[in-house]
Short mmCIF file of C-alpha atoms in Angstrom, two decimals:
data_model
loop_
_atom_site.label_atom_id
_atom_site.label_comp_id
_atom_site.label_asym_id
_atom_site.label_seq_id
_atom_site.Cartn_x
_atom_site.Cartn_y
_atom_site.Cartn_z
CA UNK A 5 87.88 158.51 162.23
CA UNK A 6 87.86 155.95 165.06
CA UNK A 7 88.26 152.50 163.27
CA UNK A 8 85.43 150.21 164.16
CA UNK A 9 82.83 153.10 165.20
CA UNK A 10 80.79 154.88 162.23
CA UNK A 11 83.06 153.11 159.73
CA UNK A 12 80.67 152.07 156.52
CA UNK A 13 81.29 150.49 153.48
CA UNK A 14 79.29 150.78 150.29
CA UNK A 15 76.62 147.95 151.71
CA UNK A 16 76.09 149.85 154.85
CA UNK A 17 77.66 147.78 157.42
CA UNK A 18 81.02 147.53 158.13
CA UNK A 19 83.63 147.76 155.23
CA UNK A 20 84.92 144.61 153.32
CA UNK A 21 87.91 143.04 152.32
CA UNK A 22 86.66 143.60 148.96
CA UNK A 23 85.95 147.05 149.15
CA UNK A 24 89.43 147.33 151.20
CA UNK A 25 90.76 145.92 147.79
CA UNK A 26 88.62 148.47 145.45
CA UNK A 27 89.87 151.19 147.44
CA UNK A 28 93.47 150.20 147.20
CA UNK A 29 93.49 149.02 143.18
CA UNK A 30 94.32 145.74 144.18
CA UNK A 31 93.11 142.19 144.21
CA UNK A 32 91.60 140.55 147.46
CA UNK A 33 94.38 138.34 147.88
CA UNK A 34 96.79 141.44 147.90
CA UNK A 35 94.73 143.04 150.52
CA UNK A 36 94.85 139.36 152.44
CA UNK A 37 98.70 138.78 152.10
CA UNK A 38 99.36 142.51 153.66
CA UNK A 39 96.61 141.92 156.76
CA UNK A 40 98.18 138.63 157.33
CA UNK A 41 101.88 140.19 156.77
CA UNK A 42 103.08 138.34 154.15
CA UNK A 43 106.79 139.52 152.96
CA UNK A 44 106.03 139.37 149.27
CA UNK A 45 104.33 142.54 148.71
CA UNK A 46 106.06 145.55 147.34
CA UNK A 47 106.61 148.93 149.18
CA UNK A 48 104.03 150.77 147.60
CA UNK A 49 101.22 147.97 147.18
CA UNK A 50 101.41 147.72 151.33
CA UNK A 51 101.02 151.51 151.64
CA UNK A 52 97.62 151.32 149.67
CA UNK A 53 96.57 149.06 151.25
CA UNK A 54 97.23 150.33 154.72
CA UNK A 55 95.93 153.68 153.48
CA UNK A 56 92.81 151.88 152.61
CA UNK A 57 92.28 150.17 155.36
CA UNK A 58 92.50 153.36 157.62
CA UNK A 59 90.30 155.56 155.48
CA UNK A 60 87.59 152.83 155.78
CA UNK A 61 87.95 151.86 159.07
CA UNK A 62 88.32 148.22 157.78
CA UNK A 63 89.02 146.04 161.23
CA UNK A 64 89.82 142.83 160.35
CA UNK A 65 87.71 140.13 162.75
CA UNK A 66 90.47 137.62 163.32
CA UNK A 67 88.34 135.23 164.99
CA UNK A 68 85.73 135.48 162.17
CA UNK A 69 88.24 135.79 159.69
CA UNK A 70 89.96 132.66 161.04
CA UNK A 71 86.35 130.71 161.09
CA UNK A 72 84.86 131.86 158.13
CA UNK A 73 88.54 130.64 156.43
CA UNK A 74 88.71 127.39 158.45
CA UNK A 75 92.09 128.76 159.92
CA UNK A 76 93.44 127.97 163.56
CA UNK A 77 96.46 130.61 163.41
CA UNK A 78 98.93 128.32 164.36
CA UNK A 79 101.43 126.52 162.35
CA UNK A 80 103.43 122.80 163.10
CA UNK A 81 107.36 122.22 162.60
CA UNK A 82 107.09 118.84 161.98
CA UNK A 83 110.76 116.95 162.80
CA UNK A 84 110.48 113.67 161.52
CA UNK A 85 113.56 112.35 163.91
CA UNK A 86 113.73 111.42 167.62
CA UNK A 87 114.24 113.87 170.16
CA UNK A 88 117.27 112.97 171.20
CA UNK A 89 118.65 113.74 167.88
CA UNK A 90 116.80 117.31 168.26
CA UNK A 91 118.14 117.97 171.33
CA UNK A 92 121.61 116.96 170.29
CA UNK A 93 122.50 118.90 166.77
CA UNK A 94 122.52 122.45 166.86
CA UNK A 95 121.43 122.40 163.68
CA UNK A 96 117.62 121.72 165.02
CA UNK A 97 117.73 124.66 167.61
CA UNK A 98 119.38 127.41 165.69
CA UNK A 99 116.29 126.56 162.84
CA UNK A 100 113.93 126.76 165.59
CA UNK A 101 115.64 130.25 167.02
CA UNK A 102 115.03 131.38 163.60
CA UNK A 103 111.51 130.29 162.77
CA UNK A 104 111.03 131.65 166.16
CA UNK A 105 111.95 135.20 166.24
CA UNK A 106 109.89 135.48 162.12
CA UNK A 107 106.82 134.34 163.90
CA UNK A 108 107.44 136.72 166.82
CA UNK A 109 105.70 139.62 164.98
CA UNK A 110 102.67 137.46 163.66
CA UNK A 111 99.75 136.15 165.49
CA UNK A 112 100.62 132.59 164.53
CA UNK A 113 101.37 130.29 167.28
CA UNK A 114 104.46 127.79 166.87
CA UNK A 115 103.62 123.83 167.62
CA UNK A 116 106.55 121.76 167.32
CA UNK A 117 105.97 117.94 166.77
CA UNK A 118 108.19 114.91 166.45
CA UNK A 119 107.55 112.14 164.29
CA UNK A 120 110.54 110.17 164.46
CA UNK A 121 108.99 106.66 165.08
CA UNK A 122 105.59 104.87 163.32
CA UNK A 123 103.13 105.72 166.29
CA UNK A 124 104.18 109.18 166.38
CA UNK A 125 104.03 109.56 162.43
CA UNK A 126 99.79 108.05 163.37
CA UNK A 127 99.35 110.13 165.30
CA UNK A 128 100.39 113.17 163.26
CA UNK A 129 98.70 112.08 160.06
CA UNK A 130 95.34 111.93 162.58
CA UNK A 131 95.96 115.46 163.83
CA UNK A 132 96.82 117.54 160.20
CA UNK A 133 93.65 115.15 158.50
CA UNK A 134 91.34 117.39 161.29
CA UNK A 135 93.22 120.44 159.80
CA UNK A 136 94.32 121.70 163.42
CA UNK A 137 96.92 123.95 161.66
CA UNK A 138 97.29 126.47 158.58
CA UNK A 139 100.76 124.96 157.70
CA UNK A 140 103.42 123.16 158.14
CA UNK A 141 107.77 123.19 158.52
CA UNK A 142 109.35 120.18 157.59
CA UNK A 143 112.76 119.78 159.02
CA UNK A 144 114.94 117.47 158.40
CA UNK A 145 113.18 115.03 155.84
CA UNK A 146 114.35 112.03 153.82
CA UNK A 147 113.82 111.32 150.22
CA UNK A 148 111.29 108.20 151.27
CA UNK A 149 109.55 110.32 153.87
CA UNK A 150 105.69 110.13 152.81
CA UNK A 151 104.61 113.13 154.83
CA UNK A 152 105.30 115.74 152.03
CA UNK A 153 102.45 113.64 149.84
CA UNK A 154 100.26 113.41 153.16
CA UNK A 155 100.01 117.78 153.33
CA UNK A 156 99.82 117.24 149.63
CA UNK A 157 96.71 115.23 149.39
CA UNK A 158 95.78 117.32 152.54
CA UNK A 159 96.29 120.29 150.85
CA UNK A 160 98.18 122.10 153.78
CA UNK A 161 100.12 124.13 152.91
CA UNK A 162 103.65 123.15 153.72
CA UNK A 163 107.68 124.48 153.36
CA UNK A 164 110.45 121.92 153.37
CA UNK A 165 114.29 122.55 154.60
CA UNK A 166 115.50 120.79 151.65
CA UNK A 167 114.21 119.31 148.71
CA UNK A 168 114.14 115.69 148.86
CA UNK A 169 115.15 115.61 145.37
CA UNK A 170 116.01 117.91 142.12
CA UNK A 171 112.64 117.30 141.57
CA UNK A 172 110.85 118.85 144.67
CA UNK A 173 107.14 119.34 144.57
CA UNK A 174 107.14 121.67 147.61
CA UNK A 175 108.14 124.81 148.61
CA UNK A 176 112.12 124.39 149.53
CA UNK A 177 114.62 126.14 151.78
CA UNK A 178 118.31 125.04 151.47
CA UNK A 179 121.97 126.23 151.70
CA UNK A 180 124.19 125.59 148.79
CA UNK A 181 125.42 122.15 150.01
CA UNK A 182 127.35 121.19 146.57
CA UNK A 183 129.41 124.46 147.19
CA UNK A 184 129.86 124.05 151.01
CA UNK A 185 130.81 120.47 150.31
CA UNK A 186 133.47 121.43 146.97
CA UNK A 187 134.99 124.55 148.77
CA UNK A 188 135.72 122.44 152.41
CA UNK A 189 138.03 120.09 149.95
CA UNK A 190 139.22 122.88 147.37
CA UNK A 191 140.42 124.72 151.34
CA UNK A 192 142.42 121.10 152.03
CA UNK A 193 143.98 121.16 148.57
CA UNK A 194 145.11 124.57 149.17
CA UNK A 195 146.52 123.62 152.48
CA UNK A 196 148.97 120.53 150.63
CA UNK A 197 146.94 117.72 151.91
CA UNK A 198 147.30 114.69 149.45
CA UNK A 199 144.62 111.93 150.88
CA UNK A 200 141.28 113.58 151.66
CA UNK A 201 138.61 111.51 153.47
CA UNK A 202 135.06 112.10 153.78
CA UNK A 203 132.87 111.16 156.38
CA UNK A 204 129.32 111.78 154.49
CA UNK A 205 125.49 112.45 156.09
CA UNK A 206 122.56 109.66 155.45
CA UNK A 207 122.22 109.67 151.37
CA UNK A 208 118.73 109.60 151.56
CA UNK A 209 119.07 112.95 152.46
CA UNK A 210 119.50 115.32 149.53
CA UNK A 211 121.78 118.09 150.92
CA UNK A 212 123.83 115.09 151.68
CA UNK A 213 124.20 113.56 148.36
CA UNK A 214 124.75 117.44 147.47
CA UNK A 215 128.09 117.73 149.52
CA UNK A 216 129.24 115.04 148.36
CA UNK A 217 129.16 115.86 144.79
CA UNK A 218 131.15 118.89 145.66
CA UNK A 219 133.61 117.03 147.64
CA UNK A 220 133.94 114.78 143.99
CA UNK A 221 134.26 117.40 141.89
CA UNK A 222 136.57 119.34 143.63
CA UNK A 223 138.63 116.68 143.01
CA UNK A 224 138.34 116.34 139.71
CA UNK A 225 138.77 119.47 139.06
CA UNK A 226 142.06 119.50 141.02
CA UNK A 227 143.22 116.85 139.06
CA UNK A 228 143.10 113.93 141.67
CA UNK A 229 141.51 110.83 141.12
CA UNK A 230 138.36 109.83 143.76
CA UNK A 231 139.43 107.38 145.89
CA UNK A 232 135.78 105.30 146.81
CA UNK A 233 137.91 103.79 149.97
CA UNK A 234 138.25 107.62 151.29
CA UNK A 235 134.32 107.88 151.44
CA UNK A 236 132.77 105.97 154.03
CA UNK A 237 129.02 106.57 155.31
CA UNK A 238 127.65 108.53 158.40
CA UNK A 239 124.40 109.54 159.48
CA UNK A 240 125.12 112.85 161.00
CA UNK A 241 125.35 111.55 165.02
CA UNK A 242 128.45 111.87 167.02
CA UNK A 243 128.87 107.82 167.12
CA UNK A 244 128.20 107.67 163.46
CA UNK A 245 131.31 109.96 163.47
CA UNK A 246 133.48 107.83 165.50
CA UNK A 247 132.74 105.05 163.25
CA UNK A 248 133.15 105.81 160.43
CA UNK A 249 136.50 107.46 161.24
CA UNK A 250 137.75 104.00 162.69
CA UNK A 251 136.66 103.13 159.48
CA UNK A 252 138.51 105.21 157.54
CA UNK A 253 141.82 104.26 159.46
CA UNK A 254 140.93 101.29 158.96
CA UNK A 255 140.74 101.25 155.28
CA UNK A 256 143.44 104.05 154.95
CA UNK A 257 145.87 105.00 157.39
CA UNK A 258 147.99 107.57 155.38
CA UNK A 259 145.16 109.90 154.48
CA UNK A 260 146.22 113.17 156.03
CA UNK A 261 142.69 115.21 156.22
CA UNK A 262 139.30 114.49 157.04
CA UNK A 263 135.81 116.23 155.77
CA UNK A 264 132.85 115.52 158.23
CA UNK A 265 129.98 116.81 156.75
CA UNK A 266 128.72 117.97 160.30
CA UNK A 267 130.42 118.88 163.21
CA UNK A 268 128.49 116.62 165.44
CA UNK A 269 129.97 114.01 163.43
CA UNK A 270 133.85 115.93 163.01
CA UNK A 271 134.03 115.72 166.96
CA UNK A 272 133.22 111.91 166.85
CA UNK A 273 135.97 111.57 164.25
CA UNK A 274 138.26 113.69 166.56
CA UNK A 275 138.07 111.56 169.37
CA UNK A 276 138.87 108.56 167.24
CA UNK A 277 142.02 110.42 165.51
CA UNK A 278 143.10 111.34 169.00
CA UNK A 279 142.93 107.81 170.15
CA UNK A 280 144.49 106.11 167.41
CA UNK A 281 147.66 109.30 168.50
CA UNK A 282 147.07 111.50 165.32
CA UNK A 283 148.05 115.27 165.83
CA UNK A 284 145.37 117.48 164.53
CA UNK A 285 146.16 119.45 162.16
CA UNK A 286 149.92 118.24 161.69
CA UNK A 287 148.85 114.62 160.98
CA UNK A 288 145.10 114.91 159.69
CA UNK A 289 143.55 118.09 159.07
CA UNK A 290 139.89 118.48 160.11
CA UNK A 291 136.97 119.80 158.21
CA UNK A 292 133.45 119.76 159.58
CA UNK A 293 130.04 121.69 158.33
CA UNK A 294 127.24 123.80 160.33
CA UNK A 295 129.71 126.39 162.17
CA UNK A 296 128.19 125.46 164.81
CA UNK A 297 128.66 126.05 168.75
CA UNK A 298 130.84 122.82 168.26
CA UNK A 299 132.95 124.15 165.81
CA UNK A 300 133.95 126.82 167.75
CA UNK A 301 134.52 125.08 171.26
CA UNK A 302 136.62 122.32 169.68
CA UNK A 303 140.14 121.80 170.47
CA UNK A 304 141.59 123.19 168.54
CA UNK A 305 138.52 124.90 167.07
CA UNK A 306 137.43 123.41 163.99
CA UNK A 307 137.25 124.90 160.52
CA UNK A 308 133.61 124.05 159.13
CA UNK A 309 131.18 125.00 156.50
CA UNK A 310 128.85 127.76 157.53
CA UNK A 311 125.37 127.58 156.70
CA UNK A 312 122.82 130.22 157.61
CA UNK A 313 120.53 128.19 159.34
CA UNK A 314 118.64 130.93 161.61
CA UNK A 315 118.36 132.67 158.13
CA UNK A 316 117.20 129.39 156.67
CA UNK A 317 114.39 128.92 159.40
CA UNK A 318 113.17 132.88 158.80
CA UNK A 319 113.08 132.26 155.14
CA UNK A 320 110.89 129.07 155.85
CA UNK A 321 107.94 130.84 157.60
CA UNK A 322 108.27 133.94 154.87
CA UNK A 323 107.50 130.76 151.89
CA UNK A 324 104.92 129.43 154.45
CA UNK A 325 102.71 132.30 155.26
CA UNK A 326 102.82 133.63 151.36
CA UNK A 327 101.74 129.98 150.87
CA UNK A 328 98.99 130.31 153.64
CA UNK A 329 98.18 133.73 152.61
CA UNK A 330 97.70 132.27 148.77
CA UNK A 331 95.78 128.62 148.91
CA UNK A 332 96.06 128.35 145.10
CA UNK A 333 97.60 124.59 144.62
CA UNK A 334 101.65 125.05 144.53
CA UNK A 335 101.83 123.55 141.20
CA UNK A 336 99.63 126.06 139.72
CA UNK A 337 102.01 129.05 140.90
CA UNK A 338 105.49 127.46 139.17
CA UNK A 339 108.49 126.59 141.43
CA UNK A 340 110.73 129.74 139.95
CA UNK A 341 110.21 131.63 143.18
CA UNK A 342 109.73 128.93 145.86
CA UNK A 343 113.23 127.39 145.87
CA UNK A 344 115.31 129.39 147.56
CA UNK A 345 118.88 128.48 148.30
CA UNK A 346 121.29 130.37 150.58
CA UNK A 347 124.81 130.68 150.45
CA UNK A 348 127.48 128.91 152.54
CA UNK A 349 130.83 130.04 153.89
CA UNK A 350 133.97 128.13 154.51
CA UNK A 351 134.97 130.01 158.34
CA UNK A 352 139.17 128.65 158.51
CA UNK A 353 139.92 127.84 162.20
CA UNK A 354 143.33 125.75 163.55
CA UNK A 355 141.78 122.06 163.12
CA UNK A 356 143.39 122.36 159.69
#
């Protein structure tokens, strides 16, 4: 049979969705998720589906498909930061490598918007209200941000990288920042350091109020009393880094190791510990988080947290096109399934 030529369903005209569906044993939105390759549909279900499909000579009309379902086939990663900043933390491009090379099988296209200042967030809120996309990425959002209630009361669907909160409404991806943050310090205690710094991310950010409960309990659980002095503020730039290092020397010049809770920000505090003539690692030790490109071209090369953020941005478009695929309201589907957290891994380099 030559799909699209003599093909008839049961009306006479060309076959259905729902007669796709009949065929197969399966609900219409089953049949929808596999045509529009959705990852959550088992083995078998996509087999009778496909085998339904080509024994009707179903052809799915994308263009009429997307019409009829008021869809555009693209989808936005929204970065609610300036560009410099995007352009500047690894972090940014390996999640867009990622989200990349998921959507490279799909026919979605990939729009990628910054919304870092008030006339850019305007203009944004303008262009999802006219519902020029099928979803949207959030990267990199604070707990104040009001775009996650915009797509709400927009009802776009939308995946964030990070919950803003235990509470999160939204579909989440995340790495396990309390146990990135609790096994960087439990790897300084092992290594006989005594005063352990932290330099911390922006606390409005949740993965960064995460770390730092790991960095607290790990040293509790050690034993060791939290010094507040050793925890001074960053917000996850390079010159953030380098202040709140001179900070830190400031405030306590015996500590002997330093957790940056990104790399950008570990090579700021490097070029402060350098400056002020501290050997790293024989005076301070040096932790930083991302395993980045930084990490690795440091010298010496800098132990850090590993995240799996390419595996973070595919897991983001897998939530988002099961949440495209299925327009139900997220609240009515439970959050069991839709908060998915990755692990990290502590990669040990000379920096400490």
């Amino acid at each position: 049979m030559v799909a699209g030529h003599g093909a008839r369903g049961r009306s006479g005209g060309r076959p259905t969705l729902e007669e796709v569906a009949a065929r197969a044993g399966v609900g219409r939105g089953t049949v929808s998720r596999v045509i529009n390759g959705s990852p959550r549909v088992s083995d078998a279900t996509r087999a009778a589906v496909e085998a339904a499909v080509a024994e009707l000579g179903y052809v799915p009309n994308t263009a009429a498909r997307a019409l009829a379902a008021n869809r555009t086939d693209a989808i936005a990663m929204v970065v609610p930061e300036p560009e410099t900043r995007f352009f500047a933390e690894p972090y940014f491009s390996d999640m867009l490598k990622g989200v990349g090379a998921q959507l490279s099988d799909t026919e979605m296209q990939l729009l990628l918007i910054f919304a870092g200042s008030d006339r850019e967030r305007e203009r944004l809120a303008q262009y999802l209200a006219a519902h020029r996309v099928d979803g949207v990425l959030l990267v990199s959002v604070h707990a104040d941000d009001p775009l996650p209630d915009l797509l709400a009361q927009l009802e776009i669907p939308a995946v964030i990288s990070g919950p803003r909160s235990e509470q999160e409404t939204l579909p989440s991806v995340d790495s396990d920042n309390y146990g990135g943050g609790r096994s960087a310090v439990e790897h300084l205690i092992g290594r006989g350091r005594g005063r352990i710094a932290t330099i911390t991310g922006r606390l409005d950010v949740y993965g960064a109020q995460r770390r730092i409960e790991g960095y607290r309990e790990a040293l509790e659980d050690a034993g060791r009393e939290v010094d507040e002095r050793l925890i001074v503020p960053g917000d996850f730039t390079e010159e953030g880094g380098r202040r709140a290092m001179t900070e830190l020397l400031s405030r306590c010049p015996d500590l002997d190791a330093v957790f940056a809770e990104s790399d950008v920000m570990a090579a700021g505090a490097r070029q402060v510990l350098r400056e002020a003539g501290r050997r790293i690692p024989d005076d301070v030790a040096l932790v930083g988080y991302d395993d980045s490109a930084i990490a690795r071209h440091m010298d010496p090369p800098l132990t850090s947290v590993r995240q799996p953020i390419e595996e973070m941005g595919r897991a983001m478009i897998d939530l988002l096109l099961d949440e495209i695929a299925d327009r139900r309201p997220a609240v009515s589907r439970g959050l069991e399934r839709r908060q998915v957290v990755l692990p990290t891994e502590l990669v040990a380099r000379d920096s400490s």
